[in-house]
JSON list of C-alpha atoms in Angstrom, two decimals:
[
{"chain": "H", "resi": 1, "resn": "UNK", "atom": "CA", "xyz": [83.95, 112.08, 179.18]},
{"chain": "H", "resi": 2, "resn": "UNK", "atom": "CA", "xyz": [84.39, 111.32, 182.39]},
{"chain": "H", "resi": 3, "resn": "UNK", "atom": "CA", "xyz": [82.78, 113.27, 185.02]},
{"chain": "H", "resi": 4, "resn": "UNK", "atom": "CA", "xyz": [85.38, 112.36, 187.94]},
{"chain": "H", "resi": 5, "resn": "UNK", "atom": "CA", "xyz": [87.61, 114.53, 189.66]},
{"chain": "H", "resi": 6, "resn": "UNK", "atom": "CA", "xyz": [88.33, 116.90, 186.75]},
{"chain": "H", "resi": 7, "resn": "UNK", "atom": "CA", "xyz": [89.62, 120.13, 186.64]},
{"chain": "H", "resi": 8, "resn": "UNK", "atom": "CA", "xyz": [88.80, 122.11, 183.77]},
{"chain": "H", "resi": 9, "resn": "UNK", "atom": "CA", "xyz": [91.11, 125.51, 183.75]},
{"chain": "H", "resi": 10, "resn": "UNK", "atom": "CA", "xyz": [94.12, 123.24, 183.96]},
{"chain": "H", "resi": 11, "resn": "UNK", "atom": "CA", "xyz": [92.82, 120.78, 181.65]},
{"chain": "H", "resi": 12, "resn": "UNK", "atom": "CA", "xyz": [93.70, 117.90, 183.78]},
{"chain": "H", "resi": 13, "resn": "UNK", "atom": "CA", "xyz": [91.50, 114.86, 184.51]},
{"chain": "H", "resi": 14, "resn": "UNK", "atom": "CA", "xyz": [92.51, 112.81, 187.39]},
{"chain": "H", "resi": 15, "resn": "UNK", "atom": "CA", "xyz": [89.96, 109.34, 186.62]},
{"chain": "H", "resi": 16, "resn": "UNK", "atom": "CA", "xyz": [89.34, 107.13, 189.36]},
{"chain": "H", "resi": 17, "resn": "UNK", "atom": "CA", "xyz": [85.90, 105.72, 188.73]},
{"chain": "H", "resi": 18, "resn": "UNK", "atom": "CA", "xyz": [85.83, 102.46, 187.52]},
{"chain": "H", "resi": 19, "resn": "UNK", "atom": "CA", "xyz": [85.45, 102.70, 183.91]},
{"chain": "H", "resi": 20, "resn": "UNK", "atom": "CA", "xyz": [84.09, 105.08, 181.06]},
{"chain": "H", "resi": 21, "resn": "UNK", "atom": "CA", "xyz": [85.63, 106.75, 178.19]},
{"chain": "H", "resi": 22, "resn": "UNK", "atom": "CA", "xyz": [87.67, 110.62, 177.94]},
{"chain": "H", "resi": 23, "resn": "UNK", "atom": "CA", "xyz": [88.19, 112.52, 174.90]},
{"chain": "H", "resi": 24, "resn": "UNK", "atom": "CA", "xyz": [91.33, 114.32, 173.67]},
{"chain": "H", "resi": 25, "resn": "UNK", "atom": "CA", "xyz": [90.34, 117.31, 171.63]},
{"chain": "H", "resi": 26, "resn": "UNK", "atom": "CA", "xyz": [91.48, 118.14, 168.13]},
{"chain": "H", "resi": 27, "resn": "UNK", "atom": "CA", "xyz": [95.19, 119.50, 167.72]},
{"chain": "H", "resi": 28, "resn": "UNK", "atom": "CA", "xyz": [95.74, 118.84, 171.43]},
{"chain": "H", "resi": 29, "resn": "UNK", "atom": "CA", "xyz": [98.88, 116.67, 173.13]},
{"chain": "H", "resi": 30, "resn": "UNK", "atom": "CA", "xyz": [97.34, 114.86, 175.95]},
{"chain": "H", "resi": 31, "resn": "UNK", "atom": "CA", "xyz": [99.86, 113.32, 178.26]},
{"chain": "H", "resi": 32, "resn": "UNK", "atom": "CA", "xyz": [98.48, 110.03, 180.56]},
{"chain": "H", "resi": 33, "resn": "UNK", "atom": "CA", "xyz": [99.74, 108.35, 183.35]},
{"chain": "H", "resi": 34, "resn": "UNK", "atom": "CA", "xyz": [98.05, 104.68, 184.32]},
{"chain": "H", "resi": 35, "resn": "UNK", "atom": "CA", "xyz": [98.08, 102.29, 187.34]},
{"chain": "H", "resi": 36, "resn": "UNK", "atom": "CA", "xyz": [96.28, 99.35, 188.40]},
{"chain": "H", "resi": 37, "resn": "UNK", "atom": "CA", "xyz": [95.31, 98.68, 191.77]},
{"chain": "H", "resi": 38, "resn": "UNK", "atom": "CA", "xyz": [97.67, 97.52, 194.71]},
{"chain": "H", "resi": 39, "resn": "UNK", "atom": "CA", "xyz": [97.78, 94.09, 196.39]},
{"chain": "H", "resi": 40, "resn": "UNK", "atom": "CA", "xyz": [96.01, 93.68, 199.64]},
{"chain": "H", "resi": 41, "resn": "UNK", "atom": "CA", "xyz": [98.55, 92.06, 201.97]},
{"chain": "H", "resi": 42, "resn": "UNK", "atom": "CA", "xyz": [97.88, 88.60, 203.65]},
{"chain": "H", "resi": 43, "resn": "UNK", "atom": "CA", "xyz": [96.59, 88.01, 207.09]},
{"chain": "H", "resi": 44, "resn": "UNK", "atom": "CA", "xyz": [97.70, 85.85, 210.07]},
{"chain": "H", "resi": 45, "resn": "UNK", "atom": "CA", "xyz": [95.68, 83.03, 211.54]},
{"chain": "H", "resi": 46, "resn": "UNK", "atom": "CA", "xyz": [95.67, 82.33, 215.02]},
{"chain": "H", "resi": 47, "resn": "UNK", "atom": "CA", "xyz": [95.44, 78.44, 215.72]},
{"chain": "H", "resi": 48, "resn": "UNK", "atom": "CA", "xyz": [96.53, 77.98, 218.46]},
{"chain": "H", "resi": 49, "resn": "UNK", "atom": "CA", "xyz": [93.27, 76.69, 219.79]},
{"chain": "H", "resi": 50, "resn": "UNK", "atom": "CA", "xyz": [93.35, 74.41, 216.96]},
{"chain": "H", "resi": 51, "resn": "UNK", "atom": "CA", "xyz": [90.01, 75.50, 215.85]},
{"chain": "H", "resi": 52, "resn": "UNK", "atom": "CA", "xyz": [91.56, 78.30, 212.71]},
{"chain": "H", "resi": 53, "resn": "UNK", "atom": "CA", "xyz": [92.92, 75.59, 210.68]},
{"chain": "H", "resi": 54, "resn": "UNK", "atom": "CA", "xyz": [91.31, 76.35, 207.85]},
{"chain": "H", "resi": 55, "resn": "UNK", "atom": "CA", "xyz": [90.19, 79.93, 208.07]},
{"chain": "H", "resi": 56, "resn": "UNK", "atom": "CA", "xyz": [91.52, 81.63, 204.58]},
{"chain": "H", "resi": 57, "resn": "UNK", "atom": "CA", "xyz": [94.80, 83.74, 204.69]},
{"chain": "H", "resi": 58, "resn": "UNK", "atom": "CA", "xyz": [95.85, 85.03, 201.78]},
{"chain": "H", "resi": 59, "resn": "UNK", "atom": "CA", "xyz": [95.44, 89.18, 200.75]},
{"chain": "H", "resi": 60, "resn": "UNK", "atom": "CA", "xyz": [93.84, 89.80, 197.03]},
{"chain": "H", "resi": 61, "resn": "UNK", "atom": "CA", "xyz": [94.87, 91.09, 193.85]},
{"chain": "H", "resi": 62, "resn": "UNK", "atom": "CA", "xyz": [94.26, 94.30, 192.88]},
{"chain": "H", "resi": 63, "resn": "UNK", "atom": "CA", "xyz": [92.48, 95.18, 189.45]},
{"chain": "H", "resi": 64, "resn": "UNK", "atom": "CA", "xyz": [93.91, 95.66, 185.78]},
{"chain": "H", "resi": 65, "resn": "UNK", "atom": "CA", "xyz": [93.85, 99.06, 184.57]},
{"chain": "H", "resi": 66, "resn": "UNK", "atom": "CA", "xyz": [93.59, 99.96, 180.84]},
{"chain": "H", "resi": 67, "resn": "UNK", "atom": "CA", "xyz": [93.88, 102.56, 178.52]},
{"chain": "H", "resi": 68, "resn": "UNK", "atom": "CA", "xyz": [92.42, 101.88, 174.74]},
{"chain": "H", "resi": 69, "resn": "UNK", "atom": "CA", "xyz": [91.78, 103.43, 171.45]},
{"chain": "H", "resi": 70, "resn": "UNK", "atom": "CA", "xyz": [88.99, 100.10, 171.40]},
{"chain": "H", "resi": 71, "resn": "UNK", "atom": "CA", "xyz": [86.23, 100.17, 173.16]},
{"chain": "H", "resi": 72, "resn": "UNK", "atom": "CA", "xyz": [86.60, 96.47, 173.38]},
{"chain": "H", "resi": 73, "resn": "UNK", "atom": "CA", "xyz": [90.17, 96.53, 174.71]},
{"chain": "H", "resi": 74, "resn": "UNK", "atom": "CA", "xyz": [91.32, 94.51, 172.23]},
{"chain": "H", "resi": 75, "resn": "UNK", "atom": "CA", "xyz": [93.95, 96.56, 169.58]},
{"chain": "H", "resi": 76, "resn": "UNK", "atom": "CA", "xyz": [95.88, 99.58, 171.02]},
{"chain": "H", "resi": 77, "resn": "UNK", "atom": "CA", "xyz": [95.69, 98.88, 174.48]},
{"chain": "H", "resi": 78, "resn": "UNK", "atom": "CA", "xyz": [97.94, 99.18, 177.24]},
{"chain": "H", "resi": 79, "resn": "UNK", "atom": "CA", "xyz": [97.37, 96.81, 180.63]},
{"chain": "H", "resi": 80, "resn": "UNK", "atom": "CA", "xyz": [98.78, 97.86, 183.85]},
{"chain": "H", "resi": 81, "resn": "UNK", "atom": "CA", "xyz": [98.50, 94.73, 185.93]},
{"chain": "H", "resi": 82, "resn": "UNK", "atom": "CA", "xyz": [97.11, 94.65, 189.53]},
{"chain": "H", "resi": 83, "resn": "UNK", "atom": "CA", "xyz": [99.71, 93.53, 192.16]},
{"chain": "H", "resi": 84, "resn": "UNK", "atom": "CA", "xyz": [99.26, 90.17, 193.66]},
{"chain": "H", "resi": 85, "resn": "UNK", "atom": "CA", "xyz": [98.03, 89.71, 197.18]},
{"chain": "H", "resi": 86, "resn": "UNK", "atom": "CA", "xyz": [100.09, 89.18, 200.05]},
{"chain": "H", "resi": 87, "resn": "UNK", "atom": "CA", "xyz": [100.39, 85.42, 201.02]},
{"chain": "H", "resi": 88, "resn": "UNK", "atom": "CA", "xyz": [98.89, 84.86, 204.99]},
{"chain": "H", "resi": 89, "resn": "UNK", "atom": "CA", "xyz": [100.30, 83.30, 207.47]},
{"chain": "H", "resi": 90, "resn": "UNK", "atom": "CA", "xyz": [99.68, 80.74, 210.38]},
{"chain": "H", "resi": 91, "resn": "UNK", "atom": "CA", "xyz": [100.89, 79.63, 214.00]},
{"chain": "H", "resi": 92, "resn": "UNK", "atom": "CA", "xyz": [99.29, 76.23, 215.64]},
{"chain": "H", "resi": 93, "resn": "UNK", "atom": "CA", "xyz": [101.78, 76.32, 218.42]},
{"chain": "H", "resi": 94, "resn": "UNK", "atom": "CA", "xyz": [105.65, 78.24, 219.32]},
{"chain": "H", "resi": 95, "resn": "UNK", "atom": "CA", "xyz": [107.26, 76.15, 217.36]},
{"chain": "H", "resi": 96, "resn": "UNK", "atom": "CA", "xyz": [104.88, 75.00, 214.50]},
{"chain": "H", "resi": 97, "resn": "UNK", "atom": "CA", "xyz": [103.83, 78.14, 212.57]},
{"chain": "H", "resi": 98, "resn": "UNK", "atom": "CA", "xyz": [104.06, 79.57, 208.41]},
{"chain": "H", "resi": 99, "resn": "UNK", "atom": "CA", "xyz": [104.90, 82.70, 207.43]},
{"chain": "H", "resi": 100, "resn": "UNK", "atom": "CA", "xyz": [103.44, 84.64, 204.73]},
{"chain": "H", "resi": 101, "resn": "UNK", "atom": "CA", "xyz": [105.24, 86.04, 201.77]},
{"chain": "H", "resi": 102, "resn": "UNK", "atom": "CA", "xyz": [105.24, 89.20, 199.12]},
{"chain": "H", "resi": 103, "resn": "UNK", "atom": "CA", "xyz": [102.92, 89.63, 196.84]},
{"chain": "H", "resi": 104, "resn": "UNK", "atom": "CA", "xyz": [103.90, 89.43, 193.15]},
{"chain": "H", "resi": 105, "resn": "UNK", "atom": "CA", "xyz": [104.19, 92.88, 191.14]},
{"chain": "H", "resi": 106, "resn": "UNK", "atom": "CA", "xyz": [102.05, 93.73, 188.40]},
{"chain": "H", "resi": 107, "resn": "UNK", "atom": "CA", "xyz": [103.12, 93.38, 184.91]},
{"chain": "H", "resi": 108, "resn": "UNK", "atom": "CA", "xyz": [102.97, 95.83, 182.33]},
{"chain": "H", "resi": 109, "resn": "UNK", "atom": "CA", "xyz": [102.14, 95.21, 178.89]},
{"chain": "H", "resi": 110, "resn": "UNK", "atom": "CA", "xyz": [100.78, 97.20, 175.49]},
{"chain": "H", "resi": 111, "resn": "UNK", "atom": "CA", "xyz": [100.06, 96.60, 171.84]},
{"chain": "H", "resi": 112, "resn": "UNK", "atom": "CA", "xyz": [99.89, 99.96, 170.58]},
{"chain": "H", "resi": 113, "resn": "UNK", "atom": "CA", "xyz": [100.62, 100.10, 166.80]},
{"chain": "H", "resi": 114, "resn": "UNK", "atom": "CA", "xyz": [98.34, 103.43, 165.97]},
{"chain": "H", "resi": 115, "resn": "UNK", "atom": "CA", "xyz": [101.10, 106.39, 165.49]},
{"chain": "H", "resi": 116, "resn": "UNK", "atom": "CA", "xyz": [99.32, 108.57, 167.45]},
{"chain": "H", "resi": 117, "resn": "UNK", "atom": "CA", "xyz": [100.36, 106.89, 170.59]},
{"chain": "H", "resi": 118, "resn": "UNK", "atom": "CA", "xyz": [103.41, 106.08, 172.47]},
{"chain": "H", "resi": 119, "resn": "UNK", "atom": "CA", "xyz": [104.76, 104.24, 175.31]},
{"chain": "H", "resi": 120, "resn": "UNK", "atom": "CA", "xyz": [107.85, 106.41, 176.73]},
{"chain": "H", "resi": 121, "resn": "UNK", "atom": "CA", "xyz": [107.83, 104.37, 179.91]},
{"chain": "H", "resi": 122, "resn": "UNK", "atom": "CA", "xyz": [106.80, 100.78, 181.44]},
{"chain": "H", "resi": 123, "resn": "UNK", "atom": "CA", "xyz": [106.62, 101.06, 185.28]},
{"chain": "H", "resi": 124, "resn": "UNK", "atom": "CA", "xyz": [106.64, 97.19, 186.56]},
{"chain": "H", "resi": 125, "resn": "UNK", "atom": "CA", "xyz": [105.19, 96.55, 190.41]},
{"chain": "H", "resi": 126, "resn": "UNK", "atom": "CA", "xyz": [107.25, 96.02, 192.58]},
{"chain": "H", "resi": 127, "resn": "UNK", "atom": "CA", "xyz": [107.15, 93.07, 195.31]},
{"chain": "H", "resi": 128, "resn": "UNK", "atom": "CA", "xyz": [107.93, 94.04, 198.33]},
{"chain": "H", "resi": 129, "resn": "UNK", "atom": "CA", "xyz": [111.52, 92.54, 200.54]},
{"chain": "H", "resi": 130, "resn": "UNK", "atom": "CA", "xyz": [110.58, 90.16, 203.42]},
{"chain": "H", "resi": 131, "resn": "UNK", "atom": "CA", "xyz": [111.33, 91.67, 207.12]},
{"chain": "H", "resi": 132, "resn": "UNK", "atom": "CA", "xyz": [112.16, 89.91, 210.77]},
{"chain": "H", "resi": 133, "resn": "UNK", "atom": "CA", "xyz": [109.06, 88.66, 212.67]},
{"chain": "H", "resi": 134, "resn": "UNK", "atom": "CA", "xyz": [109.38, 91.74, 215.03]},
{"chain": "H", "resi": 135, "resn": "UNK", "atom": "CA", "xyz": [108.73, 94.17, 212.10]},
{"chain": "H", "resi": 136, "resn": "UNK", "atom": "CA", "xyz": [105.40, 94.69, 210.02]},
{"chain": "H", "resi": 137, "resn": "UNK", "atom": "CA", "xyz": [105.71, 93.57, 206.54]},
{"chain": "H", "resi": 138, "resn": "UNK", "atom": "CA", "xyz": [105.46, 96.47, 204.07]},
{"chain": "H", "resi": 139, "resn": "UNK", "atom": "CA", "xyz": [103.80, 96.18, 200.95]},
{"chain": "H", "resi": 140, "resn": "UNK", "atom": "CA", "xyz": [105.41, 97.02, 197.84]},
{"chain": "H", "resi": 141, "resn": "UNK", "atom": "CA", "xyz": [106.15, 100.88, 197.12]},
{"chain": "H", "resi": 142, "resn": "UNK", "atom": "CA", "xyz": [104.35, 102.70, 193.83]},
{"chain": "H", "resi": 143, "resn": "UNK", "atom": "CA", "xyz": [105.53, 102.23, 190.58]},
{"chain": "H", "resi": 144, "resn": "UNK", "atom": "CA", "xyz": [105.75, 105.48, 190.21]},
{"chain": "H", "resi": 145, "resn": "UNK", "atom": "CA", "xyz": [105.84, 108.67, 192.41]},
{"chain": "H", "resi": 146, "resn": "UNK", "atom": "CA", "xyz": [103.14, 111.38, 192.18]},
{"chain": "H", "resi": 147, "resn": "UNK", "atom": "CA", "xyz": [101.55, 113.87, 193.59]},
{"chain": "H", "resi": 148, "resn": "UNK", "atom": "CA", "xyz": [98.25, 111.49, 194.24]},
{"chain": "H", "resi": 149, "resn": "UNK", "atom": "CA", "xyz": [96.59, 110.87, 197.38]},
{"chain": "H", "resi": 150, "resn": "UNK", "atom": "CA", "xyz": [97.74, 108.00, 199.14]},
{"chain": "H", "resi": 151, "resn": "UNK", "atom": "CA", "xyz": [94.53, 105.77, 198.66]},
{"chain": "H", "resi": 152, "resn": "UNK", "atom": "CA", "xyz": [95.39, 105.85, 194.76]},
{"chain": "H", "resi": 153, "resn": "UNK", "atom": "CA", "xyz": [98.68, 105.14, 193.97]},
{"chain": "H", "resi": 154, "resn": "UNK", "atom": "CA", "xyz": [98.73, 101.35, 193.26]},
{"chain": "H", "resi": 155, "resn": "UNK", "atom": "CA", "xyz": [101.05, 100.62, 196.90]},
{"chain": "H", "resi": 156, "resn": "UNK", "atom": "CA", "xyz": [100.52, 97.28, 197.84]},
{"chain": "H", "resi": 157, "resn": "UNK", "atom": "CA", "xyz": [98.92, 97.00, 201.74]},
{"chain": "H", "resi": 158, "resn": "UNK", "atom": "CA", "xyz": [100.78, 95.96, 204.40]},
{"chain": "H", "resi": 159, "resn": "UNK", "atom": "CA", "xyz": [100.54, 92.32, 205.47]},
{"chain": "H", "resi": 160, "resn": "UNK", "atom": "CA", "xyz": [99.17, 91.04, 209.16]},
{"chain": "H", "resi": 161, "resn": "UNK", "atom": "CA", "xyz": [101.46, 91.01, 212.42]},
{"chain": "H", "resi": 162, "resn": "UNK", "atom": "CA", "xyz": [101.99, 87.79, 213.53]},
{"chain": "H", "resi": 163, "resn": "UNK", "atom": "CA", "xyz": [100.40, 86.28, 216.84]},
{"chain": "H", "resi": 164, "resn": "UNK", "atom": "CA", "xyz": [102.24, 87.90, 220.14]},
{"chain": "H", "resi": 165, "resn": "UNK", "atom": "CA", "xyz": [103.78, 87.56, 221.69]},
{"chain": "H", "resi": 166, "resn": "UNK", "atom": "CA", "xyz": [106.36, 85.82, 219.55]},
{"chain": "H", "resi": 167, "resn": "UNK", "atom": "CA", "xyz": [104.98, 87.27, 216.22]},
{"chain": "H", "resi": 168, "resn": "UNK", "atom": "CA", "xyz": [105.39, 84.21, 213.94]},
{"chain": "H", "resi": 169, "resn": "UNK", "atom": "CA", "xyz": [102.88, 83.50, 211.21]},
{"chain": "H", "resi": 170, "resn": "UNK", "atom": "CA", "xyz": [102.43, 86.63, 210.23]},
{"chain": "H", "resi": 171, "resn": "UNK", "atom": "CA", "xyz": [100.86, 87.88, 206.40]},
{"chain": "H", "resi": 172, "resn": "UNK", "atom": "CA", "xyz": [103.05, 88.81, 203.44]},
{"chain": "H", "resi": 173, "resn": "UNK", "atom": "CA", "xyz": [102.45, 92.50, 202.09]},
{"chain": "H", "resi": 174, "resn": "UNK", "atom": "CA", "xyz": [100.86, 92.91, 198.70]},
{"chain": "H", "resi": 175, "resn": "UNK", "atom": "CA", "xyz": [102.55, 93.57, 195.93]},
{"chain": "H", "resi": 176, "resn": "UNK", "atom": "CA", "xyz": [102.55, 97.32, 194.45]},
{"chain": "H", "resi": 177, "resn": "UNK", "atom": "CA", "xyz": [100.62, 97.51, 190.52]},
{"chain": "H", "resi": 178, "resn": "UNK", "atom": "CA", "xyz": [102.51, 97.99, 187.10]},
{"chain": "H", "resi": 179, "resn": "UNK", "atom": "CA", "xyz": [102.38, 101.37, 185.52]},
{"chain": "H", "resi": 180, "resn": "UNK", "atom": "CA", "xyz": [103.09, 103.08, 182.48]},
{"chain": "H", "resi": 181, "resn": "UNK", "atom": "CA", "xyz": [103.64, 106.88, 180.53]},
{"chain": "H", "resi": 182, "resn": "UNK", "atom": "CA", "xyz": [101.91, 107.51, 177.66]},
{"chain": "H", "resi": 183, "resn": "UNK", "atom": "CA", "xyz": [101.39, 110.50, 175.07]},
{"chain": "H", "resi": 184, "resn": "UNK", "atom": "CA", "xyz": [98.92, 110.98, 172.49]},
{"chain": "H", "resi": 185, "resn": "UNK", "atom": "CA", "xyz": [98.96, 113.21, 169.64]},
{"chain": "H", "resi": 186, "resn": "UNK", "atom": "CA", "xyz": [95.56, 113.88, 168.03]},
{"chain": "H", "resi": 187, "resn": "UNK", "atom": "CA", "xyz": [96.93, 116.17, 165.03]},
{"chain": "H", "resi": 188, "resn": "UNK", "atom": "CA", "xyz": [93.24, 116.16, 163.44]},
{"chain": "H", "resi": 189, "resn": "UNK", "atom": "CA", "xyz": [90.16, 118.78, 163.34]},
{"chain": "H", "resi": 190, "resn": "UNK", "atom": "CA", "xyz": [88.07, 116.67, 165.31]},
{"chain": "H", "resi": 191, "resn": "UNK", "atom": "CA", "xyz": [88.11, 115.15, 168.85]},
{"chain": "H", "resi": 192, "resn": "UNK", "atom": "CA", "xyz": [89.36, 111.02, 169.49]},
{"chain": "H", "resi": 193, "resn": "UNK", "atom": "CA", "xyz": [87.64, 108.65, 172.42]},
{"chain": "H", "resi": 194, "resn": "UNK", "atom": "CA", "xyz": [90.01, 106.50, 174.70]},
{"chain": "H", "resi": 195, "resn": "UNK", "atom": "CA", "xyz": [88.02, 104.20, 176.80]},
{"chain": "H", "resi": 196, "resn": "UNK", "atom": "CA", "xyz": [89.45, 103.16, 180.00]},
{"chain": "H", "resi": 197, "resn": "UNK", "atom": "CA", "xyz": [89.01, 101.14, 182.50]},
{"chain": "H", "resi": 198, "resn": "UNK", "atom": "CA", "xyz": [90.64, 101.54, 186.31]},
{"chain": "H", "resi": 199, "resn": "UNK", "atom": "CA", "xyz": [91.62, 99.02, 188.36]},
{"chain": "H", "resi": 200, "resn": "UNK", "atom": "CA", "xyz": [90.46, 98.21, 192.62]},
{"chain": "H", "resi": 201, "resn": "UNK", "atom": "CA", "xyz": [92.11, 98.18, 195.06]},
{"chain": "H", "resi": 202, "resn": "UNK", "atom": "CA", "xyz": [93.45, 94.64, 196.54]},
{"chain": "H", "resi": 203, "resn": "UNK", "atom": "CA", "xyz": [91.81, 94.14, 199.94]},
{"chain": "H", "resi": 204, "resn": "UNK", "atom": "CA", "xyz": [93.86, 93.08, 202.64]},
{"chain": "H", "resi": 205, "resn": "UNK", "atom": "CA", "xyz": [92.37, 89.77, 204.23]},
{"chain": "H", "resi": 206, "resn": "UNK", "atom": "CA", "xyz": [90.60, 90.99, 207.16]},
{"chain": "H", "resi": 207, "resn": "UNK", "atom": "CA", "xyz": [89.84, 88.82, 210.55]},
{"chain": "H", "resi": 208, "resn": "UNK", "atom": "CA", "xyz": [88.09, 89.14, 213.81]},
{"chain": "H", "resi": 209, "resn": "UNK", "atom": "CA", "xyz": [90.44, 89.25, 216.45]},
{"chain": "H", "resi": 210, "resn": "UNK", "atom": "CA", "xyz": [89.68, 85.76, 217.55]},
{"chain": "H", "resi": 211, "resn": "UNK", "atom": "CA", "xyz": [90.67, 84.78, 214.39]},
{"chain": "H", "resi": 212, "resn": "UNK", "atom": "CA", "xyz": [94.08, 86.33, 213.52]},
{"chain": "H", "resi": 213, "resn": "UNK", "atom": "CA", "xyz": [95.21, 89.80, 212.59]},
{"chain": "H", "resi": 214, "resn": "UNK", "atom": "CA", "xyz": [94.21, 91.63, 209.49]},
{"chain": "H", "resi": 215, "resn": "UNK", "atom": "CA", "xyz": [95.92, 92.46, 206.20]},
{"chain": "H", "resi": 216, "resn": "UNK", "atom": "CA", "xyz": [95.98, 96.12, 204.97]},
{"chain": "H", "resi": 217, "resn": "UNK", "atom": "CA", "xyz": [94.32, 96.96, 201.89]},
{"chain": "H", "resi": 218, "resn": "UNK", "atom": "CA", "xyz": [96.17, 98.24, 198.83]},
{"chain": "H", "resi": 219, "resn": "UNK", "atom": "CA", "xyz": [96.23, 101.78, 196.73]},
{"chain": "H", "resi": 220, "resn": "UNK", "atom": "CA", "xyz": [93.84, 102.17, 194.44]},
{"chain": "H", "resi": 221, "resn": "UNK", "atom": "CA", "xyz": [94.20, 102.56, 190.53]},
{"chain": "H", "resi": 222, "resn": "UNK", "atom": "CA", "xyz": [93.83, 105.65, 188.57]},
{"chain": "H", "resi": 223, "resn": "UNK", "atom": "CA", "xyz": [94.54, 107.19, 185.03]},
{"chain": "H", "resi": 224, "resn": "UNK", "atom": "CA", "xyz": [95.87, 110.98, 185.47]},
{"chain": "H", "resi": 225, "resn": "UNK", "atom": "CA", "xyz": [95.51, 113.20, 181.96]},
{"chain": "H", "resi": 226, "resn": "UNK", "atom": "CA", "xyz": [97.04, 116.34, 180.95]},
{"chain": "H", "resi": 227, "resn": "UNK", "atom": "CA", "xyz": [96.12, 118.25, 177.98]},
{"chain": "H", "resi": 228, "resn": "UNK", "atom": "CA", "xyz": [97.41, 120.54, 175.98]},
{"chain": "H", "resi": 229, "resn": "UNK", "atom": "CA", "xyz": [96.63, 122.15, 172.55]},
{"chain": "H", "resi": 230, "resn": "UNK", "atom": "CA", "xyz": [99.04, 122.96, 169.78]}
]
């Protein structure tokens, strides 16, 4: 069982730590709630000295998370993809620059065939709309909306501003991670292991200044479970 943030009286375990197993107990109806980790968003290289050329850019993806009746992930598993990182950007001179762009969102999938489990809703990321140079882009928004700090809800990071004082080549934001709603129904006398694992955060490309501005990093994953016996 996991040991992280986990509140016993309301039987509700809020799992952030990076991976490990949980138990539902026998005759109990555990309700779960996964998320992978948020795209960092993309930074902006200044190169206007002409020296930057090829300093990296781009944000990172965040992590997978899963949720398995395997310990080996393979059947009866549910993968809430990381969102993609934010593309950077570049400017060599006023008119000579590249923007970044959005990060992808993360993609959803499961192969549960056991009957004790069921999907009752696939949250897919979301990437995040493009904005004018003048205006920081955002990264995309959670799958889903909870009650979570803001450091783990799978949000994608906000991407770089571009150089001033025009603001081109400025960094995509990250994409936000895939989600999904689960419930389990262990009807039997004794307890049933789910192994887990919880996707990273996507960090945001970071720079020194002389380099460019920095990328934002992303929300964390986490897996949120609610018990309750029957």
């Amino acid at each position: 069982r996991s040991t992280s943030n986990i509140n016993e009286t309301e039987l509700t375990y809020l799992i952030t730590n990076p991976s490990g197993q949980f138990v539902v107990p026998a005759r109990h109806h555990a309700r779960i709630w996964a998320v992978g980790g948020g795209g960092g968003g993309g930074g902006n290289v200044n190169n206007l000295t002409l020296q930057n050329a090829n300093a990296p850019r781009d944000g990172f993806r965040g992590g997978d998370t899963q949720l398995s009746l395997s310990p080996s992930f393979g059947p009866n598993t549910a993968t809430c993809g990381g969102g993609g990182g934010g593309t950077g950007g570049i400017i060599t001179s006023p008119t000579v620059y590249g923007n970044g762009a959005a990060g992808e969102g993360g993609v959803v999938s499961h192969n549960f065939t056991d009957s004790r489990i069921t999907a009752v809703n696939l949250y897919q990321g979301i990437k995040p709309p493009m904005s004018a140079n003048i205006a920081r882009q955002l990264g995309g928004a959670p799958a889903i909306n909870t009650w979570l700090p803001y450091t783990y809800d799978g949000h994608g990071g906000y991407g770089a501003w571009g150089t001033s004082p025009i603001m081109w080549g400025y960094g995509g934001g990250g994409g936000s991670a895939g989600a999904i709603a689960i419930t389990f129904i262990n009807t039997s006398l004794t307890e049933v292991a789910l192994y887990y694992k919880v996707g990273a955060a996507g960090a945001g490309r970071k720079h020194d200044i002389s380099i460019g501005n920095s990328g934002v990093d992303g929300g964390g994953g986490f897996i949120l479970v609610e018990l309750e016996k029957f």
